[in-house]
């Protein structure tokens, strides 16, 4: 048994040595090509860092400054000026066009989507909100829910429900999760699926009883129960 074990160890040692020898031989024969590849990678990294520092960073500062008035108009519900600008200051469309690739352009997609939703341009709202991304729990959930609102306004109930459910499940929390579970429940009722509505309301009752939706959910449960 010991002899067999030793033979196996020797075979492994030989195999390792052979692989090492082949690798060494390959490196020796391809020094020039490997140097070019490594050098190319270094150049690409340097260019990226230079681009980020010299171009993106200053553009980000400029974009934030340029978007100030659009945000102000949004807060004041002057949505046409927020969308298109006022002739002197950029609107969200301009921010997206002029500062593509910046964080400000990304958040402008959100503002623009919500603005379109409020002004009744639901398809444009969906396009803009789908172009937005965020790691923030609240704002990302609200964006998904707003897409659901736009689909509901277009009469596309299944798509609305899909986005309400995405919003509710998006990093579940006590504010947006019950809000969008409730909206999904109402949408289910609208399409006549009272069992699914009942299930959504039950989740709110069981998991989010202290939320504003949870405190009033019993009457919706009773209605769905009676109709299912």
PDB file of C-alpha atoms in Angstrom:
ATOM      1  CA  UNK A   1       0.000   0.000   0.000  1.00  0.00           C
ATOM      2  CA  UNK A   2       2.869   2.337   0.939  1.00  0.00           C
ATOM      3  CA  UNK A   3       4.669   1.540  -2.282  1.00  0.00           C
ATOM      4  CA  UNK A   4       1.592   2.361  -4.343  1.00  0.00           C
ATOM      5  CA  UNK A   5       1.140   5.637  -2.439  1.00  0.00           C
ATOM      6  CA  UNK A   6       4.752   6.630  -3.094  1.00  0.00           C
ATOM      7  CA  UNK A   7       4.367   5.865  -6.785  1.00  0.00           C
ATOM      8  CA  UNK A   8       1.287   8.077  -6.973  1.00  0.00           C
ATOM      9  CA  UNK A   9       3.146  10.920  -5.230  1.00  0.00           C
ATOM     10  CA  UNK A  10       6.016  10.595  -7.687  1.00  0.00           C
ATOM     11  CA  UNK A  11       3.607  10.750 -10.608  1.00  0.00           C
ATOM     12  CA  UNK A  12       2.065  13.948  -9.170  1.00  0.00           C
ATOM     13  CA  UNK A  13       5.513  15.503  -8.713  1.00  0.00           C
ATOM     14  CA  UNK A  14       6.433  14.614 -12.275  1.00  0.00           C
ATOM     15  CA  UNK A  15       3.170  16.067 -13.593  1.00  0.00           C
ATOM     16  CA  UNK A  16       3.675  19.319 -11.659  1.00  0.00           C
ATOM     17  CA  UNK A  17       7.222  19.622 -12.893  1.00  0.00           C
ATOM     18  CA  UNK A  18       6.094  18.987 -16.449  1.00  0.00           C
ATOM     19  CA  UNK A  19       3.372  21.639 -16.228  1.00  0.00           C
ATOM     20  CA  UNK A  20       5.818  24.118 -14.697  1.00  0.00           C
ATOM     21  CA  UNK A  21       8.352  23.375 -17.426  1.00  0.00           C
ATOM     22  CA  UNK A  22       5.778  23.880 -20.180  1.00  0.00           C
ATOM     23  CA  UNK A  23       4.587  27.137 -18.572  1.00  0.00           C
ATOM     24  CA  UNK A  24       8.152  28.391 -18.276  1.00  0.00           C
ATOM     25  CA  UNK A  25       8.774  27.441 -21.895  1.00  0.00           C
ATOM     26  CA  UNK A  26       5.606  29.242 -23.023  1.00  0.00           C
ATOM     27  CA  UNK A  27       6.514  32.408 -21.114  1.00  0.00           C
ATOM     28  CA  UNK A  28      10.051  32.351 -22.519  1.00  0.00           C
ATOM     29  CA  UNK A  29       8.776  32.002 -26.087  1.00  0.00           C
ATOM     30  CA  UNK A  30       6.066  34.636 -25.715  1.00  0.00           C
ATOM     31  CA  UNK A  31       7.815  37.296 -23.668  1.00  0.00           C
ATOM     32  CA  UNK A  32       7.244  39.973 -26.249  1.00  0.00           C
ATOM     33  CA  UNK A  33       3.536  39.254 -26.727  1.00  0.00           C
ATOM     34  CA  UNK A  34       2.918  39.008 -22.994  1.00  0.00           C
ATOM     35  CA  UNK A  35       4.717  42.307 -22.429  1.00  0.00           C
ATOM     36  CA  UNK A  36       2.531  43.946 -25.056  1.00  0.00           C
ATOM     37  CA  UNK A  37      -0.644  42.553 -23.436  1.00  0.00           C
ATOM     38  CA  UNK A  38       0.367  43.650 -19.926  1.00  0.00           C
ATOM     39  CA  UNK A  39       1.448  47.030 -21.231  1.00  0.00           C
ATOM     40  CA  UNK A  40      -1.887  47.405 -23.026  1.00  0.00           C
ATOM     41  CA  UNK A  41      -3.819  46.656 -19.857  1.00  0.00           C
ATOM     42  CA  UNK A  42      -1.781  49.224 -17.928  1.00  0.00           C
ATOM     43  CA  UNK A  43      -2.426  51.836 -20.631  1.00  0.00           C
ATOM     44  CA  UNK A  44      -6.193  51.131 -20.595  1.00  0.00           C
ATOM     45  CA  UNK A  45      -6.332  51.469 -16.790  1.00  0.00           C
ATOM     46  CA  UNK A  46      -4.327  54.694 -16.926  1.00  0.00           C
ATOM     47  CA  UNK A  47      -6.594  56.114 -19.630  1.00  0.00           C
ATOM     48  CA  UNK A  48      -9.707  55.193 -17.637  1.00  0.00           C
ATOM     49  CA  UNK A  49      -8.378  56.814 -14.454  1.00  0.00           C
ATOM     50  CA  UNK A  50      -7.307  59.873 -16.397  1.00  0.00           C
ATOM     51  CA  UNK A  51     -10.697  60.105 -18.123  1.00  0.00           C
ATOM     52  CA  UNK A  52     -12.506  59.809 -14.789  1.00  0.00           C
ATOM     53  CA  UNK A  53     -10.339  62.428 -13.058  1.00  0.00           C
ATOM     54  CA  UNK A  54      -9.911  64.917 -15.894  1.00  0.00           C
ATOM     55  CA  UNK A  55     -13.284  64.654 -17.619  1.00  0.00           C
ATOM     56  CA  UNK A  56     -16.035  62.944 -15.587  1.00  0.00           C
ATOM     57  CA  UNK A  57     -15.283  64.561 -12.206  1.00  0.00           C
ATOM     58  CA  UNK A  58     -15.420  68.188 -13.456  1.00  0.00           C
ATOM     59  CA  UNK A  59     -18.472  67.341 -15.561  1.00  0.00           C
ATOM     60  CA  UNK A  60     -20.191  65.922 -12.481  1.00  0.00           C
ATOM     61  CA  UNK A  61     -19.687  69.183 -10.583  1.00  0.00           C
ATOM     62  CA  UNK A  62     -20.963  71.216 -13.524  1.00  0.00           C
ATOM     63  CA  UNK A  63     -23.990  68.909 -13.942  1.00  0.00           C
ATOM     64  CA  UNK A  64     -24.967  69.254 -10.276  1.00  0.00           C
ATOM     65  CA  UNK A  65     -24.826  73.025 -10.555  1.00  0.00           C
ATOM     66  CA  UNK A  66     -26.769  73.060 -13.839  1.00  0.00           C
ATOM     67  CA  UNK A  67     -29.552  70.868 -12.436  1.00  0.00           C
ATOM     68  CA  UNK A  68     -30.248  73.079  -9.421  1.00  0.00           C
ATOM     69  CA  UNK A  69     -33.042  75.119 -11.015  1.00  0.00           C
ATOM     70  CA  UNK A  70     -34.695  72.064 -12.591  1.00  0.00           C
ATOM     71  CA  UNK A  71     -34.879  70.463  -9.146  1.00  0.00           C
ATOM     72  CA  UNK A  72     -36.275  73.705  -7.756  1.00  0.00           C
ATOM     73  CA  UNK A  73     -38.988  73.803 -10.415  1.00  0.00           C
ATOM     74  CA  UNK A  74     -39.775  70.135  -9.691  1.00  0.00           C
ATOM     75  CA  UNK A  75     -40.246  70.891  -5.993  1.00  0.00           C
ATOM     76  CA  UNK A  76     -42.519  73.816  -6.891  1.00  0.00           C
ATOM     77  CA  UNK A  77     -44.547  71.573  -9.237  1.00  0.00           C
ATOM     78  CA  UNK A  78     -43.581  73.760 -12.209  1.00  0.00           C
ATOM     79  CA  UNK A  79     -43.132  70.598 -14.188  1.00  0.00           C
ATOM     80  CA  UNK A  80     -42.878  71.971 -17.729  1.00  0.00           C
ATOM     81  CA  UNK A  81     -39.982  74.178 -16.670  1.00  0.00           C
ATOM     82  CA  UNK A  82     -38.456  71.267 -14.785  1.00  0.00           C
ATOM     83  CA  UNK A  83     -38.695  69.134 -17.925  1.00  0.00           C
ATOM     84  CA  UNK A  84     -37.694  71.637 -20.593  1.00  0.00           C
ATOM     85  CA  UNK A  85     -35.910  74.437 -18.725  1.00  0.00           C
ATOM     86  CA  UNK A  86     -36.897  78.081 -18.579  1.00  0.00           C
ATOM     87  CA  UNK A  87     -34.844  79.497 -21.431  1.00  0.00           C
ATOM     88  CA  UNK A  88     -31.946  80.387 -19.163  1.00  0.00           C
ATOM     89  CA  UNK A  89     -31.572  77.255 -17.057  1.00  0.00           C
ATOM     90  CA  UNK A  90     -31.453  73.629 -18.089  1.00  0.00           C
ATOM     91  CA  UNK A  91     -34.359  71.268 -17.648  1.00  0.00           C
ATOM     92  CA  UNK A  92     -33.939  67.552 -16.955  1.00  0.00           C
ATOM     93  CA  UNK A  93     -33.924  66.713 -20.681  1.00  0.00           C
ATOM     94  CA  UNK A  94     -30.939  69.046 -21.148  1.00  0.00           C
ATOM     95  CA  UNK A  95     -29.092  67.543 -18.174  1.00  0.00           C
ATOM     96  CA  UNK A  96     -29.445  64.044 -19.629  1.00  0.00           C
ATOM     97  CA  UNK A  97     -28.295  65.211 -23.078  1.00  0.00           C
ATOM     98  CA  UNK A  98     -25.403  67.374 -21.933  1.00  0.00           C
ATOM     99  CA  UNK A  99     -24.043  65.297 -19.053  1.00  0.00           C
ATOM    100  CA  UNK A 100     -24.579  61.705 -20.150  1.00  0.00           C
ATOM    101  CA  UNK A 101     -22.766  59.197 -17.959  1.00  0.00           C
ATOM    102  CA  UNK A 102     -22.806  61.326 -14.815  1.00  0.00           C
ATOM    103  CA  UNK A 103     -24.677  60.641 -11.585  1.00  0.00           C
ATOM    104  CA  UNK A 104     -26.662  63.815 -12.205  1.00  0.00           C
ATOM    105  CA  UNK A 105     -27.874  62.521 -15.581  1.00  0.00           C
ATOM    106  CA  UNK A 106     -28.948  59.297 -13.892  1.00  0.00           C
ATOM    107  CA  UNK A 107     -30.991  61.082 -11.222  1.00  0.00           C
ATOM    108  CA  UNK A 108     -32.395  63.371 -13.940  1.00  0.00           C
ATOM    109  CA  UNK A 109     -33.959  60.264 -15.518  1.00  0.00           C
ATOM    110  CA  UNK A 110     -35.820  59.725 -12.234  1.00  0.00           C
ATOM    111  CA  UNK A 111     -36.995  63.323 -11.940  1.00  0.00           C
ATOM    112  CA  UNK A 112     -37.988  63.381 -15.603  1.00  0.00           C
ATOM    113  CA  UNK A 113     -39.895  60.107 -15.277  1.00  0.00           C
ATOM    114  CA  UNK A 114     -41.853  61.355 -12.271  1.00  0.00           C
ATOM    115  CA  UNK A 115     -42.510  64.650 -14.054  1.00  0.00           C
ATOM    116  CA  UNK A 116     -43.876  62.829 -17.098  1.00  0.00           C
ATOM    117  CA  UNK A 117     -46.022  60.653 -14.839  1.00  0.00           C
ATOM    118  CA  UNK A 118     -47.525  63.739 -13.199  1.00  0.00           C
ATOM    119  CA  UNK A 119     -48.178  65.422 -16.550  1.00  0.00           C
ATOM    120  CA  UNK A 120     -49.845  62.339 -18.046  1.00  0.00           C
ATOM    121  CA  UNK A 121     -47.133  61.263 -20.487  1.00  0.00           C
ATOM    122  CA  UNK A 122     -47.117  57.718 -19.187  1.00  0.00           C
ATOM    123  CA  UNK A 123     -45.089  55.976 -21.888  1.00  0.00           C
ATOM    124  CA  UNK A 124     -42.332  58.579 -21.605  1.00  0.00           C
ATOM    125  CA  UNK A 125     -42.457  58.166 -17.824  1.00  0.00           C
ATOM    126  CA  UNK A 126     -41.866  54.421 -18.175  1.00  0.00           C
ATOM    127  CA  UNK A 127     -38.919  54.950 -20.546  1.00  0.00           C
ATOM    128  CA  UNK A 128     -37.218  57.440 -18.249  1.00  0.00           C
ATOM    129  CA  UNK A 129     -37.777  55.494 -15.045  1.00  0.00           C
ATOM    130  CA  UNK A 130     -36.445  52.317 -16.641  1.00  0.00           C
ATOM    131  CA  UNK A 131     -33.295  54.272 -17.544  1.00  0.00           C
ATOM    132  CA  UNK A 132     -32.733  55.153 -13.890  1.00  0.00           C
ATOM    133  CA  UNK A 133     -30.846  53.004 -11.376  1.00  0.00           C
ATOM    134  CA  UNK A 134     -30.065  53.445  -7.694  1.00  0.00           C
ATOM    135  CA  UNK A 135     -28.865  51.508  -4.661  1.00  0.00           C
ATOM    136  CA  UNK A 136     -30.997  53.682  -2.393  1.00  0.00           C
ATOM    137  CA  UNK A 137     -33.828  51.581  -0.926  1.00  0.00           C
ATOM    138  CA  UNK A 138     -36.529  54.240  -0.995  1.00  0.00           C
ATOM    139  CA  UNK A 139     -35.871  55.959  -4.286  1.00  0.00           C
ATOM    140  CA  UNK A 140     -35.308  52.704  -6.209  1.00  0.00           C
ATOM    141  CA  UNK A 141     -38.550  51.274  -4.805  1.00  0.00           C
ATOM    142  CA  UNK A 142     -40.476  54.446  -5.630  1.00  0.00           C
ATOM    143  CA  UNK A 143     -39.101  54.386  -9.187  1.00  0.00           C
ATOM    144  CA  UNK A 144     -40.298  50.792  -9.665  1.00  0.00           C
ATOM    145  CA  UNK A 145     -43.667  51.651  -8.136  1.00  0.00           C
ATOM    146  CA  UNK A 146     -43.997  54.693 -10.378  1.00  0.00           C
ATOM    147  CA  UNK A 147     -43.483  52.474 -13.422  1.00  0.00           C
ATOM    148  CA  UNK A 148     -46.347  50.397 -12.060  1.00  0.00           C
ATOM    149  CA  UNK A 149     -48.482  53.552 -11.732  1.00  0.00           C
ATOM    150  CA  UNK A 150     -47.752  54.484 -15.355  1.00  0.00           C
ATOM    151  CA  UNK A 151     -48.671  51.026 -16.618  1.00  0.00           C
ATOM    152  CA  UNK A 152     -51.889  51.133 -14.598  1.00  0.00           C
ATOM    153  CA  UNK A 153     -52.805  54.470 -16.165  1.00  0.00           C
ATOM    154  CA  UNK A 154     -52.243  52.890 -19.599  1.00  0.00           C
ATOM    155  CA  UNK A 155     -54.619  50.065 -18.676  1.00  0.00           C
ATOM    156  CA  UNK A 156     -51.814  47.482 -18.661  1.00  0.00           C
ATOM    157  CA  UNK A 157     -52.774  45.925 -15.352  1.00  0.00           C
ATOM    158  CA  UNK A 158     -50.540  42.855 -15.470  1.00  0.00           C
ATOM    159  CA  UNK A 159     -47.457  44.992 -16.076  1.00  0.00           C
ATOM    160  CA  UNK A 160     -48.562  47.346 -13.306  1.00  0.00           C
ATOM    161  CA  UNK A 161     -48.888  44.449 -10.872  1.00  0.00           C
ATOM    162  CA  UNK A 162     -45.490  43.100 -11.905  1.00  0.00           C
ATOM    163  CA  UNK A 163     -43.802  46.398 -11.062  1.00  0.00           C
ATOM    164  CA  UNK A 164     -45.746  46.874  -7.837  1.00  0.00           C
ATOM    165  CA  UNK A 165     -44.523  43.454  -6.726  1.00  0.00           C
ATOM    166  CA  UNK A 166     -40.943  44.330  -7.708  1.00  0.00           C
ATOM    167  CA  UNK A 167     -41.229  47.542  -5.712  1.00  0.00           C
ATOM    168  CA  UNK A 168     -42.630  45.710  -2.679  1.00  0.00           C
ATOM    169  CA  UNK A 169     -39.855  43.101  -2.748  1.00  0.00           C
ATOM    170  CA  UNK A 170     -37.083  45.605  -3.436  1.00  0.00           C
ATOM    171  CA  UNK A 171     -35.129  45.511  -0.138  1.00  0.00           C
ATOM    172  CA  UNK A 172     -38.321  44.995   1.856  1.00  0.00           C
ATOM    173  CA  UNK A 173     -39.060  47.727   4.395  1.00  0.00           C
ATOM    174  CA  UNK A 174     -41.958  49.061   6.458  1.00  0.00           C
ATOM    175  CA  UNK A 175     -42.706  52.042   4.224  1.00  0.00           C
ATOM    176  CA  UNK A 176     -42.621  51.129   0.540  1.00  0.00           C
ATOM    177  CA  UNK A 177     -43.303  47.381   0.832  1.00  0.00           C
ATOM    178  CA  UNK A 178     -46.829  47.658   2.292  1.00  0.00           C
ATOM    179  CA  UNK A 179     -47.549  50.635   0.021  1.00  0.00           C
ATOM    180  CA  UNK A 180     -46.898  48.636  -3.136  1.00  0.00           C
ATOM    181  CA  UNK A 181     -48.391  45.410  -1.832  1.00  0.00           C
ATOM    182  CA  UNK A 182     -51.558  47.432  -1.313  1.00  0.00           C
ATOM    183  CA  UNK A 183     -51.403  48.913  -4.805  1.00  0.00           C
ATOM    184  CA  UNK A 184     -50.892  45.438  -6.240  1.00  0.00           C
ATOM    185  CA  UNK A 185     -53.931  44.264  -4.250  1.00  0.00           C
ATOM    186  CA  UNK A 186     -56.109  47.039  -5.667  1.00  0.00           C
ATOM    187  CA  UNK A 187     -54.871  46.228  -9.186  1.00  0.00           C
ATOM    188  CA  UNK A 188     -55.687  42.555  -8.658  1.00  0.00           C
ATOM    189  CA  UNK A 189     -59.197  43.553  -7.620  1.00  0.00           C
ATOM    190  CA  UNK A 190     -59.481  45.675 -10.759  1.00  0.00           C
ATOM    191  CA  UNK A 191     -58.762  42.626 -12.918  1.00  0.00           C
ATOM    192  CA  UNK A 192     -61.116  40.457 -10.843  1.00  0.00           C
ATOM    193  CA  UNK A 193     -58.479  38.299  -9.138  1.00  0.00           C
ATOM    194  CA  UNK A 194     -59.827  38.636  -5.602  1.00  0.00           C
ATOM    195  CA  UNK A 195     -57.849  35.680  -4.244  1.00  0.00           C
ATOM    196  CA  UNK A 196     -54.547  37.336  -5.227  1.00  0.00           C
ATOM    197  CA  UNK A 197     -55.811  40.620  -3.753  1.00  0.00           C
ATOM    198  CA  UNK A 198     -56.738  38.805  -0.528  1.00  0.00           C
ATOM    199  CA  UNK A 199     -53.269  37.226  -0.382  1.00  0.00           C
ATOM    200  CA  UNK A 200     -51.590  40.621  -0.761  1.00  0.00           C
ATOM    201  CA  UNK A 201     -53.739  42.166   1.938  1.00  0.00           C
ATOM    202  CA  UNK A 202     -53.017  39.202   4.213  1.00  0.00           C
ATOM    203  CA  UNK A 203     -49.275  39.772   3.785  1.00  0.00           C
ATOM    204  CA  UNK A 204     -49.759  43.397   4.812  1.00  0.00           C
ATOM    205  CA  UNK A 205     -51.764  42.308   7.870  1.00  0.00           C
ATOM    206  CA  UNK A 206     -49.205  39.704   8.936  1.00  0.00           C
ATOM    207  CA  UNK A 207     -45.932  41.452   8.090  1.00  0.00           C
ATOM    208  CA  UNK A 208     -46.688  45.185   8.121  1.00  0.00           C
ATOM    209  CA  UNK A 209     -49.467  45.580  10.693  1.00  0.00           C
ATOM    210  CA  UNK A 210     -47.988  48.831  12.046  1.00  0.00           C
ATOM    211  CA  UNK A 211     -47.819  50.540   8.653  1.00  0.00           C
ATOM    212  CA  UNK A 212     -50.497  53.008   7.557  1.00  0.00           C
ATOM    213  CA  UNK A 213     -51.795  50.354   5.127  1.00  0.00           C
ATOM    214  CA  UNK A 214     -51.753  47.738   7.861  1.00  0.00           C
ATOM    215  CA  UNK A 215     -53.914  49.822  10.162  1.00  0.00           C
ATOM    216  CA  UNK A 216     -56.746  49.988   7.612  1.00  0.00           C
ATOM    217  CA  UNK A 217     -56.316  46.652   5.834  1.00  0.00           C
ATOM    218  CA  UNK A 218     -59.163  44.761   7.532  1.00  0.00           C
ATOM    219  CA  UNK A 219     -61.887  46.317   5.383  1.00  0.00           C
ATOM    220  CA  UNK A 220     -59.999  45.448   2.200  1.00  0.00           C
ATOM    221  CA  UNK A 221     -59.482  41.898   3.440  1.00  0.00           C
ATOM    222  CA  UNK A 222     -63.203  41.621   4.149  1.00  0.00           C
ATOM    223  CA  UNK A 223     -64.118  42.914   0.694  1.00  0.00           C
ATOM    224  CA  UNK A 224     -61.703  40.579  -1.111  1.00  0.00           C
ATOM    225  CA  UNK A 225     -62.853  37.655   1.053  1.00  0.00           C
ATOM    226  CA  UNK A 226     -66.473  38.330   0.143  1.00  0.00           C
ATOM    227  CA  UNK A 227     -65.771  38.563  -3.597  1.00  0.00           C
ATOM    228  CA  UNK A 228     -63.257  35.755  -4.135  1.00  0.00           C
TER     229      UNK A 228
END
